mmCIF file of C-alpha atoms in Angstrom:
data_model
loop_
_atom_site.group_PDB
_atom_site.id
_atom_site.type_symbol
_atom_site.label_atom_id
_atom_site.label_comp_id
_atom_site.label_asym_id
_atom_site.label_seq_id
_atom_site.Cartn_x
_atom_site.Cartn_y
_atom_site.Cartn_z
ATOM 1 C CA MET A 1 -8.668 33.216 -18.589
ATOM 2 C CA LYS A 2 -6.221 33.971 -15.621
ATOM 3 C CA LYS A 3 -3.434 35.172 -18.410
ATOM 4 C CA ILE A 4 -6.710 37.711 -19.266
ATOM 5 C CA LEU A 5 -7.387 38.627 -15.880
ATOM 6 C CA LEU A 6 -3.753 39.948 -15.311
ATOM 7 C CA LEU A 7 -3.667 41.729 -18.806
ATOM 8 C CA LEU A 8 -6.454 43.606 -17.693
ATOM 9 C CA ILE A 9 -5.085 44.642 -14.055
ATOM 10 C CA ILE A 10 -1.138 45.529 -15.953
ATOM 11 C CA ILE A 11 -2.454 47.533 -18.923
ATOM 12 C CA PRO A 12 -4.614 50.569 -17.690
ATOM 13 C CA LEU A 13 -1.435 52.106 -15.946
ATOM 14 C CA LEU A 14 -0.632 54.457 -18.372
ATOM 15 C CA SER A 15 -3.247 54.116 -21.427
ATOM 16 C CA ARG A 16 -4.643 57.140 -22.897
ATOM 17 C CA GLY A 17 -8.272 54.931 -22.545
ATOM 18 C CA GLN A 18 -8.377 55.931 -18.914
ATOM 19 C CA ASN A 19 -8.463 59.414 -19.407
ATOM 20 C CA ASN A 20 -11.853 61.543 -18.814
ATOM 21 C CA ASN A 21 -11.175 63.710 -21.441
ATOM 22 C CA ALA A 22 -11.201 61.608 -24.482
ATOM 23 C CA PRO A 23 -13.609 59.380 -26.441
ATOM 24 C CA SER A 24 -13.654 55.183 -25.623
ATOM 25 C CA SER A 25 -11.602 55.507 -28.554
ATOM 26 C CA TYR A 26 -10.126 57.847 -31.702
ATOM 27 C CA ASP A 27 -11.114 55.605 -33.990
ATOM 28 C CA PRO A 28 -13.910 56.322 -36.145
ATOM 29 C CA HIS A 29 -17.242 55.254 -34.979
ATOM 30 C CA ASP A 30 -20.520 55.999 -34.756
ATOM 31 C CA ILE A 31 -22.650 56.249 -31.396
ATOM 32 C CA LYS A 32 -20.945 53.807 -28.699
ATOM 33 C CA ILE A 33 -22.182 53.314 -25.061
ATOM 34 C CA THR A 34 -19.808 52.167 -22.223
ATOM 35 C CA GLY A 35 -19.722 52.945 -18.619
ATOM 36 C CA TYR A 36 -19.951 51.339 -15.014
ATOM 37 C CA LEU A 37 -21.517 50.774 -11.752
ATOM 38 C CA GLN A 38 -20.089 50.624 -8.861
ATOM 39 C CA THR A 39 -22.465 49.223 -5.672
ATOM 40 C CA GLN A 40 -21.133 49.040 -2.241
ATOM 41 C CA PHE A 41 -21.587 48.652 1.450
ATOM 42 C CA GLN A 42 -19.982 50.804 4.578
ATOM 43 C CA LYS A 43 -19.282 50.678 7.648
ATOM 44 C CA VAL A 44 -18.394 53.323 10.056
ATOM 45 C CA GLN A 45 -16.821 54.164 13.715
ATOM 46 C CA SER A 46 -19.319 56.582 14.537
ATOM 47 C CA PRO A 47 -22.660 57.751 13.284
ATOM 48 C CA GLY A 48 -23.261 61.188 11.800
ATOM 49 C CA VAL A 49 -19.744 61.245 10.728
ATOM 50 C CA THR A 50 -18.137 63.912 7.962
ATOM 51 C CA SER A 51 -16.695 61.443 5.849
ATOM 52 C CA PHE A 52 -14.473 61.671 1.581
ATOM 53 C CA SER A 53 -15.429 58.278 1.269
ATOM 54 C CA GLY A 54 -18.739 58.141 -0.652
ATOM 55 C CA GLY A 55 -19.807 61.326 1.348
ATOM 56 C CA ASP A 56 -21.249 62.163 4.810
ATOM 57 C CA PHE A 57 -23.008 59.592 6.508
ATOM 58 C CA SER A 58 -26.932 60.481 8.136
ATOM 59 C CA THR A 59 -26.842 61.734 11.759
ATOM 60 C CA ASN A 60 -28.334 57.970 12.809
ATOM 61 C CA ALA A 61 -26.138 55.878 10.672
ATOM 62 C CA ASP A 62 -23.074 53.754 10.785
ATOM 63 C CA HIS A 63 -23.650 51.816 7.938
ATOM 64 C CA ARG A 64 -24.978 52.187 4.581
ATOM 65 C CA PHE A 65 -25.450 50.329 1.521
ATOM 66 C CA MET A 66 -25.256 52.724 -1.542
ATOM 67 C CA ILE A 67 -25.268 53.071 -5.601
ATOM 68 C CA ARG A 68 -21.565 55.132 -5.569
ATOM 69 C CA ARG A 69 -21.108 55.634 -9.408
ATOM 70 C CA GLY A 70 -23.497 54.990 -12.035
ATOM 71 C CA ARG A 71 -21.908 56.290 -14.947
ATOM 72 C CA LEU A 72 -23.338 56.131 -18.539
ATOM 73 C CA LYS A 73 -20.861 57.281 -21.351
ATOM 74 C CA ILE A 74 -21.997 57.901 -25.133
ATOM 75 C CA ASP A 75 -19.383 58.781 -27.535
ATOM 76 C CA ARG A 76 -19.073 59.452 -31.348
ATOM 77 C CA VAL A 77 -15.817 60.156 -33.459
ATOM 78 C CA ASP A 78 -15.075 61.055 -36.897
ATOM 79 C CA LYS A 79 -12.968 62.224 -39.361
ATOM 80 C CA TYR A 80 -12.895 65.989 -37.553
ATOM 81 C CA THR A 81 -14.533 65.688 -34.635
ATOM 82 C CA SER A 82 -15.379 63.297 -31.585
ATOM 83 C CA VAL A 83 -18.130 64.647 -28.587
ATOM 84 C CA VAL A 84 -18.366 62.923 -25.233
ATOM 85 C CA PHE A 85 -21.359 62.720 -22.862
ATOM 86 C CA GLN A 86 -21.634 60.878 -20.069
ATOM 87 C CA LEU A 87 -24.566 60.684 -16.924
ATOM 88 C CA ASP A 88 -24.146 60.002 -13.089
ATOM 89 C CA ALA A 89 -27.054 57.618 -11.914
ATOM 90 C CA THR A 90 -27.240 57.198 -8.217
ATOM 91 C CA GLN A 91 -29.258 57.305 -5.595
ATOM 92 C CA ASP A 92 -29.337 60.636 -5.335
ATOM 93 C CA GLY A 93 -30.649 61.031 -8.608
ATOM 94 C CA VAL A 94 -28.939 61.632 -12.269
ATOM 95 C CA GLN A 95 -26.305 63.920 -12.900
ATOM 96 C CA LEU A 96 -24.529 65.774 -15.750
ATOM 97 C CA MET A 97 -20.792 64.534 -15.722
ATOM 98 C CA ASP A 98 -19.219 65.172 -18.935
ATOM 99 C CA ALA A 99 -20.281 66.778 -21.875
ATOM 100 C CA PHE A 100 -17.668 68.147 -24.675
ATOM 101 C CA ILE A 101 -16.370 68.317 -28.147
ATOM 102 C CA GLN A 102 -13.181 67.648 -29.332
ATOM 103 C CA LEU A 103 -11.915 69.417 -32.825
ATOM 104 C CA ARG A 104 -8.840 67.934 -34.623
ATOM 105 C CA HIS A 105 -7.559 67.755 -37.748
ATOM 106 C CA PRO A 106 -6.370 64.470 -40.005
ATOM 107 C CA LYS A 107 -3.136 65.951 -41.050
ATOM 108 C CA TYR A 108 -2.331 67.542 -37.358
ATOM 109 C CA LYS A 109 -3.647 64.824 -34.982
ATOM 110 C CA SER A 110 -1.282 66.130 -32.318
ATOM 111 C CA VAL A 111 -3.378 68.599 -31.518
ATOM 112 C CA ASN A 112 -6.972 68.919 -30.378
ATOM 113 C CA LEU A 113 -9.575 71.672 -28.766
ATOM 114 C CA THR A 114 -11.882 70.829 -26.212
ATOM 115 C CA ALA A 115 -15.122 72.832 -25.416
ATOM 116 C CA GLY A 116 -17.689 72.067 -22.693
ATOM 117 C CA LEU A 117 -17.512 69.837 -19.640
ATOM 118 C CA PHE A 118 -14.722 68.080 -18.759
ATOM 119 C CA ASN A 119 -11.842 66.919 -16.427
ATOM 120 C CA ARG A 120 -9.199 69.640 -15.346
ATOM 121 C CA PRO A 121 -6.261 68.600 -16.374
ATOM 122 C CA PHE A 122 -4.501 68.837 -13.667
ATOM 123 C CA GLY A 123 -1.836 66.079 -12.597
ATOM 124 C CA TYR A 124 -2.761 62.203 -12.559
ATOM 125 C CA SER A 125 -5.611 61.370 -10.132
ATOM 126 C CA ILE A 126 -8.115 64.120 -11.014
ATOM 127 C CA VAL A 127 -8.363 62.936 -14.690
ATOM 128 C CA TYR A 128 -7.842 58.808 -14.301
ATOM 129 C CA SER A 129 -10.873 57.328 -14.261
ATOM 130 C CA SER A 130 -12.366 56.052 -11.274
ATOM 131 C CA GLY A 131 -13.754 53.076 -13.541
ATOM 132 C CA TYR A 132 -10.024 51.930 -13.654
ATOM 133 C CA ARG A 133 -8.641 53.575 -10.437
ATOM 134 C CA ASP A 134 -7.627 50.318 -7.585
ATOM 135 C CA PHE A 135 -8.504 53.031 -5.054
ATOM 136 C CA PRO A 136 -12.105 53.453 -3.767
ATOM 137 C CA GLU A 137 -11.793 57.431 -3.917
ATOM 138 C CA ARG A 138 -9.143 60.146 -4.500
ATOM 139 C CA PRO A 139 -6.887 62.039 -2.357
ATOM 140 C CA ARG A 140 -8.530 64.482 0.160
ATOM 141 C CA VAL A 141 -6.733 67.128 -0.948
ATOM 142 C CA PHE A 142 -8.073 66.957 -4.478
ATOM 143 C CA GLN A 143 -11.485 66.173 -3.687
ATOM 144 C CA THR A 144 -11.340 69.582 -1.647
ATOM 145 C CA ILE A 145 -9.988 71.868 -4.191
ATOM 146 C CA MET A 146 -11.668 70.513 -6.872
ATOM 147 C CA PRO A 147 -14.450 68.728 -6.105
ATOM 148 C CA ARG A 148 -16.165 66.343 -8.611
ATOM 149 C CA GLU A 149 -13.203 67.025 -10.725
ATOM 150 C CA ARG A 150 -15.302 68.870 -13.746
ATOM 151 C CA ASP A 151 -15.136 72.031 -15.066
ATOM 152 C CA ILE A 152 -16.012 73.926 -17.638
ATOM 153 C CA GLY A 153 -14.362 75.992 -20.301
ATOM 154 C CA ALA A 154 -12.271 75.083 -23.277
ATOM 155 C CA MET A 155 -8.828 72.741 -23.723
ATOM 156 C CA VAL A 156 -5.901 72.812 -26.080
ATOM 157 C CA GLY A 157 -4.105 69.547 -26.104
ATOM 158 C CA PHE A 158 -0.883 69.237 -27.340
ATOM 159 C CA HIS A 159 -0.010 64.881 -27.892
ATOM 160 C CA PRO A 160 1.689 63.603 -30.405
ATOM 161 C CA VAL A 161 1.444 61.073 -32.282
ATOM 162 C CA ASN A 162 4.936 61.008 -34.274
ATOM 163 C CA GLY A 163 8.521 61.811 -32.744
ATOM 164 C CA LEU A 164 7.953 62.948 -29.294
ATOM 165 C CA LYS A 165 5.131 60.283 -28.220
ATOM 166 C CA PHE A 166 5.708 60.104 -24.306
ATOM 167 C CA LEU A 167 4.889 64.330 -24.294
ATOM 168 C CA ASN A 168 1.584 65.390 -23.216
ATOM 169 C CA ALA A 169 1.015 68.993 -22.685
ATOM 170 C CA GLU A 170 -2.763 70.790 -22.121
ATOM 171 C CA PHE A 171 -3.829 74.399 -21.360
ATOM 172 C CA ALA A 172 -7.268 75.213 -20.214
ATOM 173 C CA VAL A 173 -9.003 77.790 -19.417
ATOM 174 C CA VAL A 174 -12.455 77.402 -17.201
ATOM 175 C CA ASN A 175 -14.913 78.991 -15.338
ATOM 176 C CA GLY A 176 -13.397 77.961 -11.530
ATOM 177 C CA SER A 177 -16.576 77.486 -10.341
ATOM 178 C CA GLY A 178 -16.835 73.516 -11.026
ATOM 179 C CA GLN A 179 -19.198 70.959 -12.611
ATOM 180 C CA SER A 180 -22.619 72.348 -12.961
ATOM 181 C CA ALA A 181 -21.897 75.758 -11.587
ATOM 182 C CA LYS A 182 -22.343 79.128 -13.983
ATOM 183 C CA ASP A 183 -19.467 81.597 -13.309
ATOM 184 C CA TYR A 184 -19.917 83.768 -10.631
ATOM 185 C CA ASP A 185 -17.126 86.114 -11.092
ATOM 186 C CA SER A 186 -16.393 86.631 -14.623
ATOM 187 C CA LYS A 187 -12.925 86.294 -13.839
ATOM 188 C CA ALA A 188 -11.443 83.262 -15.641
ATOM 189 C CA ASP A 189 -9.197 80.354 -13.980
ATOM 190 C CA TYR A 190 -6.218 79.178 -15.629
ATOM 191 C CA ILE A 191 -4.238 75.622 -16.132
ATOM 192 C CA GLY A 192 -1.512 74.439 -17.278
ATOM 193 C CA ASN A 193 0.040 70.721 -17.740
ATOM 194 C CA LEU A 194 2.927 68.773 -18.844
ATOM 195 C CA PHE A 195 2.988 65.373 -18.688
ATOM 196 C CA PHE A 196 5.662 62.528 -19.880
ATOM 197 C CA LYS A 197 5.464 58.858 -20.254
ATOM 198 C CA PHE A 198 7.881 56.079 -21.214
ATOM 199 C CA ASP A 199 5.981 52.584 -20.831
ATOM 200 C CA SER A 200 8.629 50.371 -23.067
ATOM 201 C CA LEU A 201 11.815 50.458 -20.605
ATOM 202 C CA ALA A 202 13.991 47.505 -19.166
ATOM 203 C CA ALA A 203 12.507 45.144 -22.266
ATOM 204 C CA LYS A 204 8.833 46.596 -21.642
ATOM 205 C CA LYS A 205 8.775 45.608 -18.225
ATOM 206 C CA LEU A 206 9.204 49.205 -16.745
ATOM 207 C CA TYR A 207 6.954 51.766 -17.003
ATOM 208 C CA LEU A 208 7.497 55.354 -15.738
ATOM 209 C CA ALA A 209 5.164 58.754 -16.215
ATOM 210 C CA PHE A 210 5.697 62.084 -14.310
ATOM 211 C CA GLY A 211 4.706 65.899 -14.997
ATOM 212 C CA GLY A 212 3.512 69.298 -13.479
ATOM 213 C CA SER A 213 0.623 71.445 -13.387
ATOM 214 C CA VAL A 214 -0.400 75.402 -12.386
ATOM 215 C CA TYR A 215 -3.840 76.500 -11.542
ATOM 216 C CA LYS A 216 -4.043 80.271 -11.254
ATOM 217 C CA GLY A 217 -7.488 81.923 -10.521
ATOM 218 C CA SER A 218 -9.026 83.597 -7.855
ATOM 219 C CA VAL A 219 -12.131 83.685 -5.624
ATOM 220 C CA ARG A 220 -14.274 86.983 -5.576
ATOM 221 C CA ASN A 221 -14.738 88.425 -1.905
ATOM 222 C CA ASN A 222 -18.208 89.852 -1.108
ATOM 223 C CA THR A 223 -17.463 91.205 2.202
ATOM 224 C CA LYS A 224 -15.241 94.007 3.494
ATOM 225 C CA THR A 225 -13.226 91.870 5.272
ATOM 226 C CA TYR A 226 -11.141 88.930 4.497
ATOM 227 C CA TYR A 227 -8.230 86.912 6.178
ATOM 228 C CA THR A 228 -4.649 86.053 5.534
ATOM 229 C CA ALA A 229 -3.217 83.169 6.906
ATOM 230 C CA THR A 230 0.125 83.870 9.517
ATOM 231 C CA ASP A 231 2.723 82.203 11.707
ATOM 232 C CA LEU A 232 0.209 83.483 14.918
ATOM 233 C CA GLY A 233 -3.235 82.717 13.376
ATOM 234 C CA TYR A 234 -5.232 85.167 10.846
ATOM 235 C CA ASN A 235 -4.629 88.856 9.923
ATOM 236 C CA ALA A 236 -8.212 90.369 9.621
ATOM 237 C CA HIS A 237 -8.460 93.287 6.537
ATOM 238 C CA THR A 238 -10.820 95.567 6.962
ATOM 239 C CA GLY A 239 -12.489 98.333 4.559
ATOM 240 C CA ASP A 240 -15.186 98.960 1.735
ATOM 241 C CA GLU A 241 -12.120 98.241 -1.034
ATOM 242 C CA PHE A 242 -12.083 94.540 0.150
ATOM 243 C CA ILE A 243 -15.893 93.995 -1.510
ATOM 244 C CA GLY A 244 -15.195 92.547 -4.734
ATOM 245 C CA LYS A 245 -11.581 91.988 -4.146
ATOM 246 C CA ASN A 246 -9.989 88.540 -5.918
ATOM 247 C CA ILE A 247 -8.871 86.437 -3.814
ATOM 248 C CA ASP A 248 -5.537 84.519 -5.041
ATOM 249 C CA ARG A 249 -6.380 80.808 -5.909
ATOM 250 C CA SER A 250 -2.973 78.789 -6.944
ATOM 251 C CA TYR A 251 -2.228 75.464 -6.870
ATOM 252 C CA TYR A 252 1.252 74.322 -8.252
ATOM 253 C CA GLY A 253 1.679 70.073 -8.088
ATOM 254 C CA ALA A 254 4.186 67.227 -9.533
ATOM 255 C CA ASN A 255 3.288 63.900 -10.125
ATOM 256 C CA LEU A 256 4.796 60.403 -10.342
ATOM 257 C CA GLN A 257 4.357 56.781 -11.439
ATOM 258 C CA VAL A 258 6.285 53.890 -11.840
ATOM 259 C CA GLN A 259 5.236 49.756 -12.291
ATOM 260 C CA TYR A 260 7.218 47.082 -12.843
ATOM 261 C CA ASP A 261 6.160 44.295 -14.235
ATOM 262 C CA ASN A 262 7.935 40.779 -12.662
ATOM 263 C CA ASP A 263 7.529 37.141 -12.689
ATOM 264 C CA PHE A 264 5.725 37.740 -9.280
ATOM 265 C CA GLY A 265 3.375 39.957 -10.714
ATOM 266 C CA SER A 266 3.068 43.846 -11.333
ATOM 267 C CA THR A 267 4.170 46.362 -8.807
ATOM 268 C CA SER A 268 3.305 50.082 -9.235
ATOM 269 C CA LEU A 269 4.201 53.270 -7.413
ATOM 270 C CA LYS A 270 1.851 56.307 -7.955
ATOM 271 C CA THR A 271 2.616 59.603 -5.582
ATOM 272 C CA GLU A 272 1.213 63.418 -6.060
ATOM 273 C CA TYR A 273 2.153 66.432 -4.068
ATOM 274 C CA VAL A 274 0.225 69.576 -4.542
ATOM 275 C CA THR A 275 1.043 73.117 -2.941
ATOM 276 C CA GLY A 276 -0.503 76.720 -3.166
ATOM 277 C CA ASN A 277 -3.099 79.043 -1.878
ATOM 278 C CA GLN A 278 -6.675 78.597 -1.370
ATOM 279 C CA PRO A 279 -9.551 80.654 -0.274
ATOM 280 C CA GLY A 280 -12.063 79.613 2.079
ATOM 281 C CA VAL A 281 -14.163 80.565 4.838
ATOM 282 C CA ALA A 282 -14.568 80.088 8.367
ATOM 283 C CA SER A 283 -16.234 76.595 9.713
ATOM 284 C CA SER A 284 -20.045 77.360 10.850
ATOM 285 C CA ALA A 285 -23.259 75.572 12.325
ATOM 286 C CA ASP A 286 -23.786 75.276 7.914
ATOM 287 C CA ILE A 287 -20.415 74.271 6.677
ATOM 288 C CA LYS A 288 -18.458 71.477 8.676
ATOM 289 C CA GLY A 289 -15.053 72.012 9.105
ATOM 290 C CA PRO A 290 -13.735 69.707 6.648
ATOM 291 C CA TYR A 291 -15.583 71.527 4.055
ATOM 292 C CA ALA A 292 -14.750 75.164 5.098
ATOM 293 C CA SER A 293 -11.877 74.977 2.508
ATOM 294 C CA ARG A 294 -13.332 73.541 0.073
ATOM 295 C CA SER A 295 -13.431 75.257 -3.643
ATOM 296 C CA PHE A 296 -16.832 77.303 -4.177
ATOM 297 C CA THR A 297 -19.689 76.809 -6.800
ATOM 298 C CA SER A 298 -21.435 79.715 -6.016
ATOM 299 C CA GLN A 299 -20.697 83.318 -4.703
ATOM 300 C CA PRO A 300 -19.305 82.970 -1.140
ATOM 301 C CA ALA A 301 -21.518 85.004 1.504
ATOM 302 C CA THR A 302 -19.219 85.418 4.247
ATOM 303 C CA ASP A 303 -15.671 86.704 4.845
ATOM 304 C CA LEU A 304 -12.827 84.562 2.702
ATOM 305 C CA TYR A 305 -9.965 83.198 4.470
ATOM 306 C CA ARG A 306 -6.805 82.718 2.200
ATOM 307 C CA ARG A 307 -5.303 79.737 3.297
ATOM 308 C CA PRO A 308 -1.446 78.074 2.057
ATOM 309 C CA PHE A 309 -2.149 74.435 1.935
ATOM 310 C CA ASN A 310 -0.549 71.214 0.991
ATOM 311 C CA GLY A 311 -1.407 67.931 0.349
ATOM 312 C CA TYR A 312 -0.231 64.676 -1.211
ATOM 313 C CA TYR A 313 -0.982 60.897 -1.563
ATOM 314 C CA VAL A 314 1.293 57.648 -2.480
ATOM 315 C CA TRP A 315 -0.308 54.681 -3.725
ATOM 316 C CA PHE A 316 1.224 51.532 -3.665
ATOM 317 C CA THR A 317 -0.114 48.311 -5.561
ATOM 318 C CA GLN A 318 0.737 44.564 -5.961
ATOM 319 C CA VAL A 319 -0.926 42.293 -8.471
ATOM 320 C CA LEU A 320 -0.598 38.410 -6.658
ATOM 321 C CA GLY A 321 0.723 36.376 -9.201
ATOM 322 C CA LYS A 322 -1.695 35.213 -11.498
ATOM 323 C CA THR A 323 -4.577 35.098 -8.820
ATOM 324 C CA GLY A 324 -6.855 38.092 -9.631
ATOM 325 C CA LEU A 325 -5.963 39.537 -6.649
ATOM 326 C CA THR A 326 -3.891 43.059 -6.380
ATOM 327 C CA ALA A 327 -2.889 44.449 -2.787
ATOM 328 C CA LEU A 328 -3.445 48.194 -2.177
ATOM 329 C CA LEU A 329 -1.770 50.526 0.441
ATOM 330 C CA ALA A 330 -2.459 54.125 -0.008
ATOM 331 C CA TYR A 331 -1.701 57.289 2.702
ATOM 332 C CA ASP A 332 -2.862 60.464 1.935
ATOM 333 C CA VAL A 333 -2.242 64.127 3.801
ATOM 334 C CA TYR A 334 -3.937 67.628 3.666
ATOM 335 C CA ASP A 335 -2.958 70.393 5.797
ATOM 336 C CA PRO A 336 -5.581 73.071 5.113
ATOM 337 C CA ASN A 337 -3.433 75.901 6.326
ATOM 338 C CA THR A 338 0.635 75.275 6.709
ATOM 339 C CA LYS A 339 1.118 77.975 9.157
ATOM 340 C CA ALA A 340 -1.200 76.555 11.844
ATOM 341 C CA SER A 341 -0.715 73.757 13.660
ATOM 342 C CA GLY A 342 -1.296 71.551 17.073
ATOM 343 C CA GLN A 343 -2.374 74.057 19.874
ATOM 344 C CA THR A 344 -2.223 76.708 18.164
ATOM 345 C CA ILE A 345 -5.395 75.857 16.187
ATOM 346 C CA GLY A 346 -8.205 77.490 18.569
ATOM 347 C CA ALA A 347 -5.915 79.781 20.711
ATOM 348 C CA LEU A 348 -7.659 82.714 22.034
ATOM 349 C CA ASP A 349 -8.087 85.812 19.369
ATOM 350 C CA ASN A 350 -6.343 84.055 16.647
ATOM 351 C CA PHE A 351 -9.225 83.421 14.437
ATOM 352 C CA THR A 352 -7.882 79.913 13.684
ATOM 353 C CA ASN A 353 -10.933 77.635 13.373
ATOM 354 C CA ASP A 354 -12.261 74.355 12.448
ATOM 355 C CA GLY A 355 -11.138 74.801 8.792
ATOM 356 C CA ASP A 356 -7.356 74.646 9.680
ATOM 357 C CA VAL A 357 -7.594 71.199 10.890
ATOM 358 C CA LYS A 358 -4.975 68.748 9.569
ATOM 359 C CA PHE A 359 -6.100 65.163 7.990
ATOM 360 C CA ASN A 360 -4.107 61.984 7.297
ATOM 361 C CA THR A 361 -5.688 58.884 5.974
ATOM 362 C CA LEU A 362 -4.022 54.919 5.579
ATOM 363 C CA GLY A 363 -5.706 52.820 3.666
ATOM 364 C CA TYR A 364 -5.115 49.138 2.724
ATOM 365 C CA GLY A 365 -7.077 46.428 1.162
ATOM 366 C CA LEU A 366 -7.707 44.003 -2.060
ATOM 367 C CA THR A 367 -9.412 43.559 -5.297
ATOM 368 C CA TYR A 368 -9.950 40.697 -6.919
ATOM 369 C CA GLN A 369 -11.092 40.676 -10.397
ATOM 370 C CA VAL A 370 -14.034 38.177 -10.705
ATOM 371 C CA SER A 371 -14.217 38.275 -14.894
ATOM 372 C CA GLN A 372 -12.900 40.649 -16.995
ATOM 373 C CA ARG A 373 -16.128 42.849 -16.616
ATOM 374 C CA LEU A 374 -16.713 42.408 -12.449
ATOM 375 C CA LYS A 375 -14.322 43.283 -9.456
ATOM 376 C CA LEU A 376 -14.743 43.249 -5.961
ATOM 377 C CA THR A 377 -12.969 45.927 -3.593
ATOM 378 C CA VAL A 378 -12.421 45.278 0.170
ATOM 379 C CA TYR A 379 -10.576 48.578 1.837
ATOM 380 C CA ASN A 380 -10.117 50.187 4.941
ATOM 381 C CA GLU A 381 -9.870 53.365 6.359
ATOM 382 C CA GLN A 382 -7.582 54.691 9.043
ATOM 383 C CA VAL A 383 -8.484 58.464 9.203
ATOM 384 C CA LYS A 384 -6.522 61.023 11.734
ATOM 385 C CA ASN A 385 -6.927 64.363 12.344
ATOM 386 C CA GLU A 386 -4.475 66.258 14.537
ATOM 387 C CA LYS A 387 -5.206 67.184 18.404
ATOM 388 C CA THR A 388 -5.937 71.133 18.635
ATOM 389 C CA SER A 389 -7.652 73.534 21.005
ATOM 390 C CA LEU A 390 -10.925 73.370 19.235
ATOM 391 C CA LYS A 391 -13.483 71.902 21.456
ATOM 392 C CA ASN A 392 -14.474 69.666 17.977
ATOM 393 C CA TYR A 393 -11.026 68.463 17.694
ATOM 394 C CA LEU A 394 -9.730 67.974 20.785
ATOM 395 C CA ALA A 395 -8.661 64.032 20.341
ATOM 396 C CA ASP A 396 -9.126 62.151 17.223
ATOM 397 C CA ILE A 397 -12.786 61.662 15.927
ATOM 398 C CA LYS A 398 -13.495 58.195 15.408
ATOM 399 C CA ASP A 399 -14.485 58.245 11.350
ATOM 400 C CA ASN A 400 -12.643 55.168 10.084
ATOM 401 C CA VAL A 401 -14.075 53.865 7.130
ATOM 402 C CA PHE A 402 -14.690 50.043 5.826
ATOM 403 C CA THR A 403 -15.887 49.314 2.145
ATOM 404 C CA THR A 404 -16.796 46.371 0.178
ATOM 405 C CA ARG A 405 -17.771 47.618 -3.326
ATOM 406 C CA LEU A 406 -18.480 45.429 -6.567
ATOM 407 C CA GLN A 407 -17.853 47.108 -9.722
ATOM 408 C CA TYR A 408 -19.188 46.080 -13.294
ATOM 409 C CA ARG A 409 -17.572 47.394 -16.420
ATOM 410 C CA TRP A 410 -18.676 47.671 -19.855
#
């Protein structure tokens, strides 16, 4: 049994089975139902804090039980087509997660066409399934620029079955407005992704993968004014000609995954970096600071702020022998405005606001593979924000989060 559990932990790193933009298997089959359920308990330092660990806490709550994810995936594969339909059921209701059709020809299995609602093919963590990920949540930077990961559009994929098996290439055209939103500006966004994987190195003990991604899009400005970041704050641009102007939204990313299987267990390191320009808004009573730079699902009603940003994460995991335990260590950073920092943010008349504050998170914990289907995760996150001149960020907010999660996957 322990050998089986160890195998379950080691294999998933580079397997296509953990790619959300695929059926459960490409072997022809009638309706197949898979999924997973995540139930968890969380404790936060202060009631009502903004959190990227499963959503904000209620005003008077500093702990909670919740259904984090309840996924039900239905797929079918025949000679020429695949269809995938996935729902997410939680205490907040039922939401559509995936709904896409894939076309391919038996003579050209390396190429497929996907149409519908699917994960944006950008980088590593966006497409990697939450049901297999060791860490409870995706990094803050990706939750901000690509919330809920999906979009509606069409995608061409190139995955060689012979020769260049190490290569994966994808190109997608999407609405740009997110998972379940209608396109609000008639401007398509474009995504390109290259990924290379080598899973049989060093006597089949070393697994290596890396890639790069580009996202090119825009956000429509609906007012007479928009702002661009400078070293001194923001410059305001005002005029009737700026109503309907499309503000650049562009991301550039690189990622790396390394895993080495050894006598003690398995050691893996995964990291990803992304930078670019992100149109956002100013924080307000309705929009909390960390969400001011989040991508939009509907037409922004207020002035746009074009922010140069960057972010990255490092995930380290160590399988602890044949115990079924895996040690987790993570660090991620999101800086929504790389031109402003510290006491500059909130300085008089420079237009900076709560949406420009940098955050970093240190996470650590353990997972225990109780059985083939059941996994327990215990994880703590220490969240730090930079100190600024803003009244809400004069010191570090008390928003550390402790999570205990049970997951059952079938």
